[in-house]
């Protein structure tokens, strides 16, 4: 029996809902990706932990992918040969005050950053700290893993702690802010892909509603103006180069690549750091366009662009620019 068939039987026996052959195209902002052998969307943290237990005890060798809102992932056209656990239903949020009086939001890994930002505006007093994140289309889990950032801030500035489980040993760990090893679009989770983030606590500060809402509206307006939000994408494809004052969008534009297409994948006319899906792009189109841009920039400027997007290979392993 195929590993995923054994797993499917065990999930059924445990009453955990899953789909077979669900299209990953529908679970990512690139709108690219073939079917996952199994796609599971746990509704509670307990169900997520149970699903990982079942995966471990039945078939720890079957490829496993933890998916948030899929806004930083490129899945292959022939899909994923294993189990994808999508966390986006794990959205419980609670507000508490730490001993020193700091307001904190604790949320499940699937909570959308946009929803958490709205919650900050709705509190009385409003909470400041997440203004930078209101337009980032990811989950809390994906954002901590990626140390997502924008508008001169990043997750490193607000994460108090996160709780994760080891997918291979089931051990629960609590990481303090310092233990996340945050740096530009990096966290310790990228060094430990076996850790599945379950929930995280954000440390915020009291503010007033108008100030917080105005900052969020300004950030959203800037995205609408500068980013090609009208097309599916995974945001900025490349990491910011290490050289100071060097911007990916400018390098790509100066290579004359704005609007350059391979198949249905296009270097955005609006922001050359984005690759957009013009309707029928395949993962192969995107990968070839990424390689083309990297080659052109290397040839013209001697700068090696690294991929920020998590690229999933056909065997289920992932690649990310180091
Ligand atoms: C239009 C657009 C604009 C964007 N703007 C920004 C921006 O301004 N700044 C920025 O930093 N990013 C930006 N992004 C990229 C993306 O939104 C962020 O990286 C986001 O944090 C990814 O979250 P996600 O839930 O979609 O993660 P996914 O894409 O689903 O996953 C990303 C990685 O995190 C892992 N992961 C997800 N959840 C967990 C978990 N619970 N435990 C362990 N691993 C997990 C996945 O396995 C994968 O390796 C943008 C993307 C788009 C499409």
mmCIF file of C-alpha atoms and ligand atoms in Angstrom:
data_model
loop_
_atom_site.group_PDB
_atom_site.id
_atom_site.type_symbol
_atom_site.label_atom_id
_atom_site.label_comp_id
_atom_site.label_asym_id
_atom_site.label_seq_id
_atom_site.Cartn_x
_atom_site.Cartn_y
_atom_site.Cartn_z
ATOM 1 C CA UNK A 1 0.000 0.000 0.000
ATOM 2 C CA UNK A 2 1.234 3.550 -0.803
ATOM 3 C CA UNK A 3 2.419 5.481 2.289
ATOM 4 C CA UNK A 4 -0.290 8.106 1.758
ATOM 5 C CA UNK A 5 -3.015 5.412 1.534
ATOM 6 C CA UNK A 6 -1.955 4.006 4.923
ATOM 7 C CA UNK A 7 -1.990 7.509 6.339
ATOM 8 C CA UNK A 8 -5.439 8.176 4.857
ATOM 9 C CA UNK A 9 -6.808 5.068 6.581
ATOM 10 C CA UNK A 10 -5.312 6.128 9.918
ATOM 11 C CA UNK A 11 -6.715 9.666 9.600
ATOM 12 C CA UNK A 12 -10.151 8.265 8.760
ATOM 13 C CA UNK A 13 -10.001 5.940 11.773
ATOM 14 C CA UNK A 14 -9.157 8.923 14.017
ATOM 15 C CA UNK A 15 -12.007 11.005 12.582
ATOM 16 C CA UNK A 16 -9.669 13.684 11.185
ATOM 17 C CA UNK A 17 -11.151 15.217 8.025
ATOM 18 C CA UNK A 18 -8.957 15.352 4.914
ATOM 19 C CA UNK A 19 -9.255 15.544 1.145
ATOM 20 C CA UNK A 20 -7.462 13.489 -1.464
ATOM 21 C CA UNK A 21 -6.084 15.130 -4.611
ATOM 22 C CA UNK A 22 -7.111 18.659 -3.574
ATOM 23 C CA UNK A 23 -5.522 21.217 -5.893
ATOM 24 C CA UNK A 24 -2.782 23.258 -4.206
ATOM 25 C CA UNK A 25 -3.471 25.874 -6.860
ATOM 26 C CA UNK A 26 -6.485 26.819 -4.693
ATOM 27 C CA UNK A 27 -4.407 27.087 -1.497
ATOM 28 C CA UNK A 28 -1.688 29.503 -2.665
ATOM 29 C CA UNK A 29 -1.628 33.165 -3.647
ATOM 30 C CA UNK A 30 0.347 32.263 -6.822
ATOM 31 C CA UNK A 31 -2.616 30.062 -7.822
ATOM 32 C CA UNK A 32 -0.167 27.429 -9.020
ATOM 33 C CA UNK A 33 0.263 23.811 -7.938
ATOM 34 C CA UNK A 34 -1.114 20.367 -8.708
ATOM 35 C CA UNK A 35 -2.935 17.995 -6.356
ATOM 36 C CA UNK A 36 -1.730 17.024 -2.882
ATOM 37 C CA UNK A 37 -2.023 13.297 -2.169
ATOM 38 C CA UNK A 38 -3.677 14.307 1.122
ATOM 39 C CA UNK A 39 -4.743 17.741 2.352
ATOM 40 C CA UNK A 40 -5.801 18.133 5.948
ATOM 41 C CA UNK A 41 -7.216 21.314 7.531
ATOM 42 C CA UNK A 42 -7.322 20.848 11.314
ATOM 43 C CA UNK A 43 -9.882 22.992 13.128
ATOM 44 C CA UNK A 44 -8.194 22.953 16.528
ATOM 45 C CA UNK A 45 -4.649 22.834 17.822
ATOM 46 C CA UNK A 46 -5.452 19.412 19.323
ATOM 47 C CA UNK A 47 -6.436 18.136 15.863
ATOM 48 C CA UNK A 48 -3.185 19.473 14.419
ATOM 49 C CA UNK A 49 -1.157 17.715 17.129
ATOM 50 C CA UNK A 50 -3.161 14.511 16.608
ATOM 51 C CA UNK A 51 -2.610 14.674 12.838
ATOM 52 C CA UNK A 52 1.146 14.988 13.396
ATOM 53 C CA UNK A 53 1.022 12.033 15.839
ATOM 54 C CA UNK A 54 -0.712 9.932 13.210
ATOM 55 C CA UNK A 55 1.747 11.008 10.519
ATOM 56 C CA UNK A 56 4.669 10.126 12.802
ATOM 57 C CA UNK A 57 3.407 6.768 13.997
ATOM 58 C CA UNK A 58 2.081 5.633 10.622
ATOM 59 C CA UNK A 59 4.472 6.944 8.140
ATOM 60 C CA UNK A 60 7.076 9.417 9.257
ATOM 61 C CA UNK A 61 8.692 8.976 5.820
ATOM 62 C CA UNK A 62 5.725 10.263 3.832
ATOM 63 C CA UNK A 63 6.567 13.850 2.728
ATOM 64 C CA UNK A 64 4.849 16.429 4.947
ATOM 65 C CA UNK A 65 4.339 20.135 4.286
ATOM 66 C CA UNK A 66 2.946 22.703 6.727
ATOM 67 C CA UNK A 67 1.044 25.332 4.790
ATOM 68 C CA UNK A 68 -0.309 28.627 6.076
ATOM 69 C CA UNK A 69 -2.036 30.877 3.540
ATOM 70 C CA UNK A 70 0.441 29.815 0.851
ATOM 71 C CA UNK A 71 1.617 33.371 0.167
ATOM 72 C CA UNK A 72 5.299 32.502 0.027
ATOM 73 C CA UNK A 73 5.258 29.079 -1.627
ATOM 74 C CA UNK A 74 5.558 27.676 -5.140
ATOM 75 C CA UNK A 75 4.256 24.105 -5.454
ATOM 76 C CA UNK A 76 5.093 21.985 -8.505
ATOM 77 C CA UNK A 77 2.567 21.445 -11.285
ATOM 78 C CA UNK A 78 2.343 17.740 -10.538
ATOM 79 C CA UNK A 79 1.425 18.433 -6.929
ATOM 80 C CA UNK A 80 2.718 17.204 -3.595
ATOM 81 C CA UNK A 81 3.497 13.506 -3.042
ATOM 82 C CA UNK A 82 2.386 13.324 0.587
ATOM 83 C CA UNK A 83 0.451 15.103 3.331
ATOM 84 C CA UNK A 84 -0.137 18.861 3.330
ATOM 85 C CA UNK A 85 -1.458 20.246 6.615
ATOM 86 C CA UNK A 86 -3.066 23.623 6.051
ATOM 87 C CA UNK A 87 -3.269 25.667 9.263
ATOM 88 C CA UNK A 88 -5.544 28.472 8.135
ATOM 89 C CA UNK A 89 -8.496 27.375 10.308
ATOM 90 C CA UNK A 90 -6.437 27.629 13.521
ATOM 91 C CA UNK A 91 -7.426 31.191 14.219
ATOM 92 C CA UNK A 92 -8.255 31.425 17.919
ATOM 93 C CA UNK A 93 -7.023 34.695 19.452
ATOM 94 C CA UNK A 94 -6.946 35.852 23.059
ATOM 95 C CA UNK A 95 -5.882 39.099 24.665
ATOM 96 C CA UNK A 96 -4.157 39.164 28.048
ATOM 97 C CA UNK A 97 -1.925 41.471 30.008
ATOM 98 C CA UNK A 98 1.506 40.224 30.991
ATOM 99 C CA UNK A 99 2.642 40.638 34.598
ATOM 100 C CA UNK A 100 4.326 43.933 33.747
ATOM 101 C CA UNK A 101 1.037 45.159 32.223
ATOM 102 C CA UNK A 102 1.992 44.802 28.549
ATOM 103 C CA UNK A 103 -1.014 43.931 26.345
ATOM 104 C CA UNK A 104 -0.386 40.677 24.488
ATOM 105 C CA UNK A 105 -2.264 38.810 21.770
ATOM 106 C CA UNK A 106 -1.859 35.050 21.738
ATOM 107 C CA UNK A 107 -3.072 33.464 18.513
ATOM 108 C CA UNK A 108 -3.147 30.155 16.712
ATOM 109 C CA UNK A 109 -0.639 29.659 13.905
ATOM 110 C CA UNK A 110 -3.375 30.019 11.276
ATOM 111 C CA UNK A 111 -4.558 33.469 12.369
ATOM 112 C CA UNK A 112 -4.324 35.832 9.397
ATOM 113 C CA UNK A 113 -2.120 38.883 9.963
ATOM 114 C CA UNK A 114 -4.915 41.016 8.492
ATOM 115 C CA UNK A 115 -7.396 39.707 11.088
ATOM 116 C CA UNK A 116 -4.917 40.242 13.931
ATOM 117 C CA UNK A 117 -4.361 43.802 12.718
ATOM 118 C CA UNK A 118 -8.124 44.440 12.655
ATOM 119 C CA UNK A 119 -8.322 43.093 16.202
ATOM 120 C CA UNK A 120 -5.658 45.626 17.258
ATOM 121 C CA UNK A 121 -7.803 48.475 15.930
ATOM 122 C CA UNK A 122 -10.968 47.076 17.541
ATOM 123 C CA UNK A 123 -9.519 46.859 21.067
ATOM 124 C CA UNK A 124 -10.058 49.732 23.492
ATOM 125 C CA UNK A 125 -7.508 51.123 23.843
ATOM 126 C CA UNK A 126 -6.250 50.175 20.367
ATOM 127 C CA UNK A 127 -3.032 48.167 20.206
ATOM 128 C CA UNK A 128 0.037 49.340 18.349
ATOM 129 C CA UNK A 129 2.802 47.147 16.904
ATOM 130 C CA UNK A 130 1.197 45.286 14.010
ATOM 131 C CA UNK A 131 0.568 48.276 11.733
ATOM 132 C CA UNK A 132 3.346 47.055 9.417
ATOM 133 C CA UNK A 133 1.697 43.655 8.978
ATOM 134 C CA UNK A 134 -1.866 44.553 8.032
ATOM 135 C CA UNK A 135 -1.265 44.067 4.284
ATOM 136 C CA UNK A 136 0.925 40.953 4.447
ATOM 137 C CA UNK A 137 -1.335 38.141 3.223
ATOM 138 C CA UNK A 138 0.040 35.401 5.490
ATOM 139 C CA UNK A 139 -0.727 33.579 8.722
ATOM 140 C CA UNK A 140 0.921 34.256 12.047
ATOM 141 C CA UNK A 141 2.827 30.948 11.738
ATOM 142 C CA UNK A 142 4.159 31.722 8.257
ATOM 143 C CA UNK A 143 5.054 35.253 9.349
ATOM 144 C CA UNK A 144 7.097 34.123 12.374
ATOM 145 C CA UNK A 145 8.873 31.445 10.319
ATOM 146 C CA UNK A 146 9.728 34.035 7.633
ATOM 147 C CA UNK A 147 10.241 36.970 10.035
ATOM 148 C CA UNK A 148 7.897 38.816 7.697
ATOM 149 C CA UNK A 149 8.362 42.542 7.625
ATOM 150 C CA UNK A 150 7.455 45.775 5.893
ATOM 151 C CA UNK A 151 7.323 49.521 6.496
ATOM 152 C CA UNK A 152 10.440 49.518 8.716
ATOM 153 C CA UNK A 153 9.245 46.806 11.079
ATOM 154 C CA UNK A 154 9.144 43.020 11.255
ATOM 155 C CA UNK A 155 7.823 40.154 13.369
ATOM 156 C CA UNK A 156 11.026 40.184 15.440
ATOM 157 C CA UNK A 157 9.804 43.453 16.998
ATOM 158 C CA UNK A 158 6.520 42.026 18.302
ATOM 159 C CA UNK A 159 6.984 38.311 18.998
ATOM 160 C CA UNK A 160 7.176 37.607 22.732
ATOM 161 C CA UNK A 161 7.261 33.832 22.397
ATOM 162 C CA UNK A 162 6.098 30.975 20.219
ATOM 163 C CA UNK A 163 5.167 27.401 20.977
ATOM 164 C CA UNK A 164 6.073 24.617 18.584
ATOM 165 C CA UNK A 165 6.004 20.843 18.353
ATOM 166 C CA UNK A 166 8.710 18.628 16.884
ATOM 167 C CA UNK A 167 7.094 16.723 14.032
ATOM 168 C CA UNK A 168 9.402 13.743 14.523
ATOM 169 C CA UNK A 169 9.447 13.493 18.342
ATOM 170 C CA UNK A 170 6.235 15.271 19.411
ATOM 171 C CA UNK A 171 8.185 17.422 21.900
ATOM 172 C CA UNK A 172 6.615 20.779 22.740
ATOM 173 C CA UNK A 173 9.014 23.736 22.992
ATOM 174 C CA UNK A 174 8.436 27.342 23.987
ATOM 175 C CA UNK A 175 10.830 29.818 22.361
ATOM 176 C CA UNK A 176 11.462 33.284 23.773
ATOM 177 C CA UNK A 177 11.992 36.175 21.365
ATOM 178 C CA UNK A 178 15.785 35.810 21.643
ATOM 179 C CA UNK A 179 15.602 32.089 20.851
ATOM 180 C CA UNK A 180 14.019 32.825 17.453
ATOM 181 C CA UNK A 181 17.380 34.007 16.050
ATOM 182 C CA UNK A 182 15.546 36.611 14.002
ATOM 183 C CA UNK A 183 17.370 38.415 11.197
ATOM 184 C CA UNK A 184 16.259 39.779 7.813
ATOM 185 C CA UNK A 185 13.480 37.345 6.674
ATOM 186 C CA UNK A 186 15.062 34.629 8.782
ATOM 187 C CA UNK A 187 14.151 32.784 11.958
ATOM 188 C CA UNK A 188 15.366 29.679 13.711
ATOM 189 C CA UNK A 189 12.344 27.829 12.269
ATOM 190 C CA UNK A 190 14.033 27.828 8.855
ATOM 191 C CA UNK A 191 16.978 25.961 10.419
ATOM 192 C CA UNK A 192 14.560 23.510 12.076
ATOM 193 C CA UNK A 193 11.973 22.559 9.467
ATOM 194 C CA UNK A 194 10.929 19.743 11.826
ATOM 195 C CA UNK A 195 9.369 22.309 14.185
ATOM 196 C CA UNK A 196 5.716 23.106 13.602
ATOM 197 C CA UNK A 197 4.682 26.394 15.133
ATOM 198 C CA UNK A 198 1.420 25.956 17.060
ATOM 199 C CA UNK A 199 0.795 29.435 18.441
ATOM 200 C CA UNK A 200 2.597 32.672 19.159
ATOM 201 C CA UNK A 201 2.250 35.578 21.551
ATOM 202 C CA UNK A 202 2.721 39.135 20.348
ATOM 203 C CA UNK A 203 3.715 41.977 22.641
ATOM 204 C CA UNK A 204 1.927 45.211 21.707
ATOM 205 C CA UNK A 205 1.472 48.626 23.239
ATOM 206 C CA UNK A 206 -1.651 50.643 24.048
ATOM 207 C CA UNK A 207 -2.375 53.442 21.606
ATOM 208 C CA UNK A 208 -5.336 55.312 20.213
ATOM 209 C CA UNK A 209 -7.625 54.036 17.502
ATOM 210 C CA UNK A 210 -7.146 56.887 15.045
ATOM 211 C CA UNK A 211 -3.344 56.673 15.136
ATOM 212 C CA UNK A 212 -3.281 52.900 14.619
ATOM 213 C CA UNK A 213 -5.986 52.912 11.943
ATOM 214 C CA UNK A 214 -4.365 55.804 10.048
ATOM 215 C CA UNK A 215 -0.988 54.031 9.963
ATOM 216 C CA UNK A 216 -2.622 50.846 8.666
ATOM 217 C CA UNK A 217 -4.565 52.712 5.991
ATOM 218 C CA UNK A 218 -1.370 54.458 4.881
ATOM 219 C CA UNK A 219 0.469 51.138 4.621
ATOM 220 C CA UNK A 220 -2.372 49.511 2.683
ATOM 221 C CA UNK A 221 -2.567 52.473 0.287
ATOM 222 C CA UNK A 222 1.178 52.256 -0.335
ATOM 223 C CA UNK A 223 0.807 48.546 -1.228
ATOM 224 C CA UNK A 224 -2.077 49.232 -3.603
ATOM 225 C CA UNK A 225 0.023 51.909 -5.290
ATOM 226 C CA UNK A 226 3.298 49.986 -5.550
ATOM 227 C CA UNK A 227 2.416 46.289 -5.735
ATOM 228 C CA UNK A 228 0.658 44.340 -8.510
ATOM 229 C CA UNK A 229 -2.140 43.155 -6.213
ATOM 230 C CA UNK A 230 -4.417 42.633 -9.211
ATOM 231 C CA UNK A 231 -2.474 39.471 -10.197
ATOM 232 C CA UNK A 232 -1.673 36.283 -8.274
ATOM 233 C CA UNK A 233 1.897 36.258 -6.933
ATOM 234 C CA UNK A 234 3.982 35.299 -3.917
ATOM 235 C CA UNK A 235 5.095 38.864 -3.197
ATOM 236 C CA UNK A 236 8.761 39.788 -3.621
ATOM 237 C CA UNK A 237 10.505 36.803 -5.140
ATOM 238 C CA UNK A 238 14.057 37.665 -4.101
ATOM 239 C CA UNK A 239 15.722 38.554 -0.836
ATOM 240 C CA UNK A 240 17.175 42.040 -0.482
ATOM 241 C CA UNK A 241 20.869 41.825 -1.515
ATOM 242 C CA UNK A 242 23.447 42.253 1.245
ATOM 243 C CA UNK A 243 24.955 45.336 -0.461
ATOM 244 C CA UNK A 244 23.624 48.574 1.085
ATOM 245 C CA UNK A 245 21.156 50.663 -0.950
ATOM 246 C CA UNK A 246 20.756 47.988 -3.624
ATOM 247 C CA UNK A 247 17.126 47.218 -4.457
ATOM 248 C CA UNK A 248 16.017 44.125 -6.340
ATOM 249 C CA UNK A 249 13.240 45.916 -8.234
ATOM 250 C CA UNK A 250 15.677 48.527 -9.559
ATOM 251 C CA UNK A 251 18.290 45.905 -10.604
ATOM 252 C CA UNK A 252 15.703 43.855 -12.488
ATOM 253 C CA UNK A 253 14.210 46.945 -14.097
ATOM 254 C CA UNK A 254 17.662 48.186 -15.164
ATOM 255 C CA UNK A 255 18.229 44.824 -16.874
ATOM 256 C CA UNK A 256 15.221 45.690 -19.055
ATOM 257 C CA UNK A 257 13.171 42.828 -17.651
ATOM 258 C CA UNK A 258 9.997 44.636 -16.573
ATOM 259 C CA UNK A 259 7.151 42.879 -18.356
ATOM 260 C CA UNK A 260 9.427 40.013 -19.518
ATOM 261 C CA UNK A 261 7.451 36.781 -19.750
ATOM 262 C CA UNK A 262 8.045 33.061 -19.834
ATOM 263 C CA UNK A 263 4.771 31.276 -20.519
ATOM 264 C CA UNK A 264 2.212 32.743 -18.143
ATOM 265 C CA UNK A 265 4.796 34.067 -15.648
ATOM 266 C CA UNK A 266 5.728 37.732 -15.946
ATOM 267 C CA UNK A 267 8.097 40.145 -14.230
ATOM 268 C CA UNK A 268 5.558 42.671 -12.976
ATOM 269 C CA UNK A 269 5.324 45.952 -14.879
ATOM 270 C CA UNK A 270 4.406 47.654 -11.625
ATOM 271 C CA UNK A 271 7.122 46.238 -9.338
ATOM 272 C CA UNK A 272 9.990 44.349 -10.949
ATOM 273 C CA UNK A 273 10.698 42.459 -7.703
ATOM 274 C CA UNK A 274 7.406 40.570 -8.169
ATOM 275 C CA UNK A 275 6.714 37.724 -10.577
ATOM 276 C CA UNK A 276 3.013 37.544 -11.374
ATOM 277 C CA UNK A 277 0.841 34.799 -12.766
ATOM 278 C CA UNK A 278 -0.916 36.256 -15.802
ATOM 279 C CA UNK A 279 -3.541 33.512 -15.718
ATOM 280 C CA UNK A 280 -2.050 30.264 -16.888
ATOM 281 C CA UNK A 281 1.467 30.224 -15.416
ATOM 282 C CA UNK A 282 2.941 26.877 -14.457
ATOM 283 C CA UNK A 283 5.470 26.321 -11.685
ATOM 284 C CA UNK A 284 7.962 25.540 -14.419
ATOM 285 C CA UNK A 285 7.332 28.947 -16.072
ATOM 286 C CA UNK A 286 7.986 30.670 -12.732
ATOM 287 C CA UNK A 287 11.127 28.657 -11.986
ATOM 288 C CA UNK A 288 12.530 29.376 -15.454
ATOM 289 C CA UNK A 289 11.733 33.082 -15.130
ATOM 290 C CA UNK A 290 13.422 33.212 -11.711
ATOM 291 C CA UNK A 291 16.543 31.592 -13.206
ATOM 292 C CA UNK A 292 16.472 34.012 -16.159
ATOM 293 C CA UNK A 293 16.289 37.060 -13.867
ATOM 294 C CA UNK A 294 19.057 35.691 -11.618
ATOM 295 C CA UNK A 295 21.314 35.110 -14.620
ATOM 296 C CA UNK A 296 20.677 38.565 -16.093
ATOM 297 C CA UNK A 297 21.363 40.363 -12.793
ATOM 298 C CA UNK A 298 24.492 38.290 -12.151
ATOM 299 C CA UNK A 299 25.807 39.046 -15.634
ATOM 300 C CA UNK A 300 25.052 42.776 -15.443
ATOM 301 C CA UNK A 301 25.966 43.536 -11.821
ATOM 302 C CA UNK A 302 27.773 40.508 -10.412
ATOM 303 C CA UNK A 303 25.016 40.245 -7.786
ATOM 304 C CA UNK A 304 23.574 36.837 -6.953
ATOM 305 C CA UNK A 305 19.866 37.165 -6.207
ATOM 306 C CA UNK A 306 18.577 34.635 -3.652
ATOM 307 C CA UNK A 307 15.036 33.386 -3.677
ATOM 308 C CA UNK A 308 12.789 34.380 -0.777
ATOM 309 C CA UNK A 309 9.921 32.192 -1.957
ATOM 310 C CA UNK A 310 9.883 28.622 -0.682
ATOM 311 C CA UNK A 311 10.088 26.401 -3.777
ATOM 312 C CA UNK A 312 8.742 22.882 -3.341
ATOM 313 C CA UNK A 313 10.360 20.249 -5.550
ATOM 314 C CA UNK A 314 8.569 17.344 -7.174
ATOM 315 C CA UNK A 315 9.867 14.913 -4.521
ATOM 316 C CA UNK A 316 8.309 17.091 -1.784
ATOM 317 C CA UNK A 317 11.585 18.632 -0.571
ATOM 318 C CA UNK A 318 11.849 22.405 -0.381
ATOM 319 C CA UNK A 319 14.418 24.923 -1.568
ATOM 320 C CA UNK A 320 14.937 28.383 -0.198
ATOM 321 C CA UNK A 321 17.746 30.842 -1.052
ATOM 322 C CA UNK A 322 20.467 30.795 1.606
HETATM 323 C C1 LIG B 1 0.970 40.322 -2.456
HETATM 324 C C2 LIG B 1 1.975 39.838 -1.435
HETATM 325 C C3 LIG B 1 2.630 40.750 -0.630
HETATM 326 C C4 LIG B 1 3.566 40.316 0.313
HETATM 327 N N1 LIG B 1 4.185 41.242 1.088
HETATM 328 C C5 LIG B 1 5.089 40.842 2.004
HETATM 329 C C6 LIG B 1 5.756 41.797 2.831
HETATM 330 O O1 LIG B 1 5.510 42.995 2.766
HETATM 331 N N2 LIG B 1 6.672 41.341 3.717
HETATM 332 C C7 LIG B 1 6.968 40.009 3.841
HETATM 333 O O2 LIG B 1 7.813 39.661 4.673
HETATM 334 N N3 LIG B 1 6.340 39.078 3.073
HETATM 335 C C8 LIG B 1 5.418 39.457 2.171
HETATM 336 N N4 LIG B 1 4.789 38.523 1.389
HETATM 337 C C9 LIG B 1 5.155 37.086 1.529
HETATM 338 C C10 LIG B 1 4.288 36.305 2.543
HETATM 339 O O3 LIG B 1 3.005 36.896 2.680
HETATM 340 C C11 LIG B 1 4.946 36.197 3.917
HETATM 341 O O4 LIG B 1 6.194 35.538 3.844
HETATM 342 C C12 LIG B 1 4.042 35.448 4.915
HETATM 343 O O5 LIG B 1 4.576 35.597 6.196
HETATM 344 C C13 LIG B 1 3.896 33.954 4.611
HETATM 345 O O6 LIG B 1 2.853 33.446 5.429
HETATM 346 P P1 LIG B 1 1.960 32.208 4.948
HETATM 347 O O7 LIG B 1 1.021 31.858 6.031
HETATM 348 O O8 LIG B 1 1.349 32.498 3.629
HETATM 349 O O9 LIG B 1 3.074 31.094 4.820
HETATM 350 P P2 LIG B 1 3.203 29.983 3.688
HETATM 351 O O10 LIG B 1 3.508 30.654 2.392
HETATM 352 O O11 LIG B 1 2.044 29.071 3.733
HETATM 353 O O12 LIG B 1 4.510 29.230 4.203
HETATM 354 C C14 LIG B 1 5.770 29.890 4.182
HETATM 355 C C15 LIG B 1 6.788 28.994 4.899
HETATM 356 O O13 LIG B 1 6.458 28.923 6.277
HETATM 357 C C16 LIG B 1 6.245 27.559 6.677
HETATM 358 N N5 LIG B 1 5.154 27.558 7.664
HETATM 359 C C17 LIG B 1 3.935 28.149 7.561
HETATM 360 N N6 LIG B 1 3.238 27.962 8.702
HETATM 361 C C18 LIG B 1 4.024 27.237 9.528
HETATM 362 C C19 LIG B 1 3.864 26.715 10.845
HETATM 363 N N7 LIG B 1 2.741 26.885 11.552
HETATM 364 N N8 LIG B 1 4.886 26.016 11.391
HETATM 365 C C20 LIG B 1 6.038 25.810 10.701
HETATM 366 N N9 LIG B 1 6.241 26.268 9.438
HETATM 367 C C21 LIG B 1 5.243 26.972 8.867
HETATM 368 C C22 LIG B 1 5.884 26.826 5.399
HETATM 369 O O14 LIG B 1 6.164 25.436 5.511
HETATM 370 C C23 LIG B 1 6.777 27.544 4.398
HETATM 371 O O15 LIG B 1 8.089 27.053 4.490
HETATM 372 C C24 LIG B 1 3.846 38.927 0.444
HETATM 373 C C25 LIG B 1 3.164 38.007 -0.362
HETATM 374 C C26 LIG B 1 2.234 38.453 -1.289
HETATM 375 C C27 LIG B 1 1.495 37.444 -2.126
#
